[in-house]
Amino acid sequence: MPKIPLFPSNSISNAESHLMTPQEVQQQNRRSLGLIGEFQKQAGRPLRVLHIGNIANNAYNNACIQRQFGIEADVLCYNYYHIMGCPEWEDGAIQEGASALGQDHFKPDWWATSLRGWKRPGWFVQGPSGLCIEYLRARNARWRSTSYLKWLELELAAFQDARSADPGNSPAKYIPARLKFMLWLKQAGGQAEPGNGRRLTFYRIWLGSAVANGILGRDDTQYGRSEPTRLDRISAAAWLRMTRRGSQVDIESRAALAAYREDVRRLQAAGVRGLTKHWLERAASPARTLVERSLSLLERILRRLSPVTETGCVARSMSDPVTRAKEIETMLDEIRQDPAELDGQSVSYREEYITNHPRPFEAILSHYDVIQGYAIDGLIPMINGVKNFCCYEHGTLREIPFENNLTGLICRFSFQRAPAVFVTNSDVLPSVERLGLKPERVFYLPHAFDDRKLAEFRAAHPELAPPKSGPVIFFSPTRHHWKRGNTSWQKGNDVVIRAAAEIARERSDFKLVFVEWGQEVADSKELIEELGLTKLVEWIPTMSKRELWQRYCVSHAVVDQFVVPALGGVGFETMALGVRLISAIDRQQTALFFGEEPPCLAANSVGECAARMREVIEDPLDSRGQGRAASQWMTTFHSAERIVALQCKAYSNLLVGQW
């Protein structure tokens, strides 16, 4: 019976001594997932997690499956628009050949693409960092009008960024009415001339309520009121005016508003009647009844108007301001004294980035219970003194922490000091050891993946199957990048091309299908022509996820990558759909990481790839059931339940004594 590593015991040296059966893992999963219900019961609200960063939609996918299990997860994807970092890529009903897919992948134009009614969720915020922060402040305070306007501003920023890739044709393309309205407001609001500062328009005063709300806050969910009041707008305008009068006024205003918030909290705790208790006891009975009714009404009004933000465990985990300032300065000193010989540009930019970049995020971090930083974004909670944070690796630890530049320094420093680290790639286990990460803080975590979506898709499309006659189809959806640049980004596409050429010398009853995307498509085409494979190769345009799944299901095998010896998103989706996968893996590392070696057709060289392709050609209908075995492996070792349970185990360790 297969064994799976026990949750907390993740060190490379002793993992084999902590193995569990699948039944034991299910029990462990249920216990770990119990955190969600227990937290809800004791705190009176869901567990809140903020995911920062979203390369390859890892944060979005994690948040999706966490929300299925009752976690209130938000995603902050700042200053990043790559097509694979957008929810539309993952879940949007994108039409084949849509213009968003055929242009610059860093500037996808979703407004020129039919999504068939699909809309991105309000808990996923993407755009300029400052605007993202303002939106989350408004959303967390439940100011619906303000958050909606901020949402439109974010959409407008993304729209303008996308259209900047093709400015010549922009006027001819579709522009939603809501964005036309925002463009009009932006023009009517009067963009100031360069050097004159920004004019304080009525629109900006009203929208500035988000600023005031972020400081004052308000908890009005119990009373069903979310619209800004006249008092809200006046206070927002006053706040904006005060912040334009200098830093000292800013400090004094913050102190005054903080004192006001404390007064309101006392009022909410004691109630109006609690504050007038002694007077009421001395009043006559008829008068007391009338006064109590009046005070009850007044109390309800004050509670609706009182701006008090609900804070999470992050706020309670942080030290007092003085101690916290010392802790942060100590960290900064350690970063400055790091012995790595940084390049000149990194040294000059280090202080500005480390001290200035994370600070604005402080305004929203305290609303959550756990902060999960992807790649190097663990720096943001760490520099803000947050104790409840995790670092999430998705290829990050392969080379980055050992580079002598600012990115390498930040990566190394944040992962080494993170209270919890999620490792999602089996091939980085040597890096984990090399960095000296403490075993009790490291959690082997499968890639963010929703197996339910794939299972539902497969069940809904039983007709999708590879052809029973004709050429054997090998489908490779992998981005073409195999000659230049960092090896972490390379896919080794030339391996399958050269393997196909080797087989083509023997037979021609097969076909290669490539997706025409990536930096080195031209190089691949040149190699294909050079090796005489042009007639055996078909190129198709970039597709949406569901169109890719259809292609997987009608192929005899899917070919992924040959550089990194670990499974990635293509591999997991292929196996979950019950299709054979040819890819590079390290059998020993994947067995250690997952508990059992995944049943894919492993190939780490041209010769091995050719051998695996021959296996498929000789058994086109998979009589040996290799695809079915892969699907069963995914259900056991890579389910959404297991992924969320592993994260809950880490969260439970972080939240000890805080709820």
XYZ file of C-alpha atoms in Angstrom, residues 309-562:
254
model
C -12.593 48.034 11.024
C -12.633 44.367 11.953
C -9.047 43.217 12.371
C -7.622 39.732 12.013
C -5.000 37.664 13.800
C -2.211 39.379 11.861
C -2.830 42.553 13.889
C -2.804 40.638 17.171
C 0.390 38.790 16.237
C 2.402 41.970 15.753
C 4.464 43.479 18.536
C 3.734 46.865 20.092
C 4.829 49.793 17.874
C 8.128 50.441 19.666
C 9.224 46.793 19.753
C 8.024 46.303 16.208
C 10.073 49.255 14.927
C 13.181 47.759 16.570
C 12.474 44.322 15.067
C 12.097 45.781 11.586
C 15.279 47.850 11.906
C 17.170 44.748 13.044
C 15.955 42.874 9.970
C 16.959 45.737 7.712
C 20.442 45.797 9.266
C 20.800 42.058 8.637
C 19.802 42.535 5.004
C 22.280 45.407 4.596
C 25.072 43.326 6.136
C 24.414 40.236 4.028
C 27.818 38.990 2.822
C 26.707 38.351 -0.784
C 28.559 40.518 -3.293
C 25.657 42.222 -5.029
C 25.972 43.884 -8.402
C 26.152 47.695 -8.427
C 22.542 48.228 -9.499
C 21.240 45.966 -6.729
C 23.254 47.793 -4.075
C 22.000 51.214 -5.188
C 18.370 50.068 -5.329
C 18.412 47.826 -2.238
C 17.575 50.390 0.441
C 14.776 52.000 -1.534
C 13.126 48.712 -2.446
C 13.384 46.992 0.920
C 12.244 49.959 2.996
C 9.751 51.658 0.680
C 8.159 48.886 -1.360
C 6.522 46.860 1.468
C 5.293 49.743 3.660
C 2.088 50.781 1.779
C 0.748 47.233 2.134
C 0.574 47.677 5.898
C -2.831 49.350 5.488
C -4.501 46.059 4.522
C -2.450 43.294 6.144
C -4.059 43.603 9.585
C -7.469 42.619 8.214
C -6.287 39.035 7.629
C -5.267 36.088 9.781
C -2.521 34.729 7.513
C -0.503 36.327 4.704
C 0.850 34.004 1.989
C 3.584 35.540 -0.166
C 4.461 33.930 -3.495
C 7.990 33.925 -4.934
C 9.732 36.852 -3.151
C 6.567 38.588 -1.885
C 7.074 37.137 1.584
C 9.175 40.283 2.034
C 5.990 42.383 2.259
C 4.547 40.887 5.465
C 8.000 40.275 6.937
C 9.149 43.906 6.697
C 5.807 45.019 8.123
C 6.389 42.959 11.260
C 3.810 40.262 10.491
C 4.383 36.975 12.296
C 1.623 34.999 10.567
C 3.072 34.658 7.088
C 4.179 31.923 4.700
C 6.499 31.861 1.715
C 5.256 29.907 -1.295
C 7.767 28.385 -3.713
C 6.773 27.694 -7.317
C 10.168 27.197 -8.918
C 11.499 30.121 -6.887
C 14.220 28.174 -5.090
C 15.881 26.599 -8.116
C 18.410 29.355 -8.828
C 17.091 32.702 -7.557
C 18.250 32.554 -3.890
C 21.823 31.841 -4.977
C 22.126 34.768 -7.377
C 24.177 37.815 -6.354
C 21.486 40.379 -7.015
C 18.687 42.068 -5.099
C 16.086 39.470 -6.064
C 18.322 36.673 -4.836
C 18.995 38.474 -1.556
C 15.294 39.103 -0.873
C 14.367 35.541 -1.802
C 17.033 33.976 0.399
C 16.314 36.256 3.348
C 12.517 35.924 3.327
C 12.463 32.124 2.911
C 15.057 31.578 5.627
C 13.055 33.676 8.100
C 9.534 32.611 7.135
C 7.613 30.812 9.915
C 6.260 28.454 7.226
C 7.492 27.577 3.729
C 5.466 25.737 1.111
C 7.605 23.806 -1.384
C 5.684 22.802 -4.511
C 8.448 21.419 -6.751
C 10.221 18.187 -5.908
C 13.383 19.187 -7.778
C 14.121 22.055 -5.344
C 14.590 19.758 -2.341
C 18.399 20.130 -2.598
C 17.928 23.921 -2.523
C 15.848 23.598 0.641
C 18.705 21.764 2.282
C 21.302 24.166 0.907
C 19.402 27.170 2.337
C 19.262 25.480 5.730
C 15.475 25.797 6.057
C 14.304 24.242 9.302
C 12.441 20.965 8.606
C 9.571 21.783 10.961
C 8.828 24.936 8.955
C 8.877 23.272 5.503
C 5.736 21.710 4.041
C 5.716 19.677 0.843
C 2.699 21.005 -0.984
C 1.355 19.856 -4.362
C 0.787 22.628 -6.896
C -2.444 24.563 -6.434
C -4.876 22.404 -8.346
C -8.623 21.821 -8.390
C -9.105 18.156 -9.248
C -12.888 18.590 -9.053
C -12.945 20.820 -12.147
C -11.038 18.229 -14.157
C -13.197 15.349 -12.878
C -16.389 17.241 -13.755
C -15.049 18.098 -17.211
C -14.036 14.489 -17.898
C -17.421 13.180 -16.731
C -19.268 15.746 -18.863
C -17.376 14.800 -22.035
C -17.182 11.002 -22.326
C -17.165 11.388 -26.113
C -13.676 12.917 -26.077
C -11.187 10.172 -26.929
C -8.160 9.728 -29.186
C -8.879 8.392 -32.676
C -8.838 4.603 -33.007
C -7.174 4.751 -36.418
C -4.830 7.019 -38.286
C -1.610 8.615 -36.989
C -0.866 8.546 -33.271
C -1.216 12.083 -31.890
C 1.365 13.594 -29.516
C 0.151 16.953 -28.220
C 2.665 19.410 -26.706
C 1.030 22.567 -25.267
C 4.296 23.702 -23.670
C 5.611 27.213 -24.259
C 8.504 27.230 -26.754
C 11.596 28.328 -24.870
C 14.616 26.068 -25.112
C 17.712 27.980 -26.256
C 18.241 31.178 -24.289
C 17.726 32.536 -20.791
C 17.302 31.099 -17.309
C 16.952 27.313 -17.219
C 14.007 27.641 -14.821
C 12.011 29.106 -17.717
C 13.233 26.704 -20.399
C 11.131 23.739 -21.516
C 13.502 21.687 -23.664
C 11.133 21.626 -26.671
C 14.011 20.514 -28.891
C 14.104 17.165 -27.053
C 10.744 15.990 -28.411
C 11.544 17.409 -31.859
C 14.820 15.469 -32.042
C 13.129 12.357 -30.611
C 10.451 12.596 -33.316
C 13.170 12.884 -35.950
C 14.742 9.696 -34.599
C 11.416 7.851 -34.868
C 10.665 9.351 -38.300
C 13.677 7.466 -39.675
C 11.761 4.271 -38.835
C 8.086 5.162 -39.330
C 5.734 8.061 -40.059
C 2.447 6.908 -38.490
C 2.404 9.674 -35.876
C 1.835 13.425 -35.648
C 3.196 16.174 -33.397
C 0.826 19.007 -32.455
C 2.426 22.179 -31.039
C 0.850 25.356 -29.664
C 2.269 28.389 -31.414
C 3.381 30.401 -28.424
C 6.588 31.269 -26.624
C 9.730 33.270 -27.270
C 11.373 30.709 -29.529
C 8.647 29.432 -31.842
C 10.763 30.499 -34.819
C 13.698 28.464 -33.497
C 11.490 25.394 -33.139
C 10.126 25.778 -36.662
C 13.651 26.139 -38.010
C 14.759 22.955 -36.240
C 11.676 21.067 -37.481
C 12.422 22.065 -41.066
C 16.103 21.231 -40.675
C 15.235 17.705 -39.455
C 12.658 17.144 -42.204
C 9.648 16.920 -39.895
C 7.461 19.637 -41.384
C 4.845 17.206 -42.744
C 4.519 15.474 -39.360
C 3.952 18.672 -37.357
C 0.776 20.713 -36.882
C 0.720 24.175 -35.281
C -2.386 25.475 -33.527
C -3.086 28.868 -31.870
C -3.065 29.548 -28.134
C -6.195 28.181 -26.464
C -8.211 28.563 -23.308
C -7.938 26.003 -20.529
C -11.014 24.036 -21.519
C -9.946 23.922 -25.126
C -6.602 22.579 -23.934
C -8.384 19.917 -21.905
C -10.305 18.862 -24.987
C -7.033 18.528 -26.879
C -5.525 16.471 -24.063
C -8.454 14.059 -24.169
C -8.313 13.495 -27.940
C -4.538 12.904 -27.945
C -2.843 9.561 -27.449
C -0.250 11.218 -25.194
C 0.703 14.693 -23.990
C 4.345 15.794 -24.091
C 5.415 18.394 -21.515
C 8.969 19.577 -20.737
C 12.474 18.126 -20.400
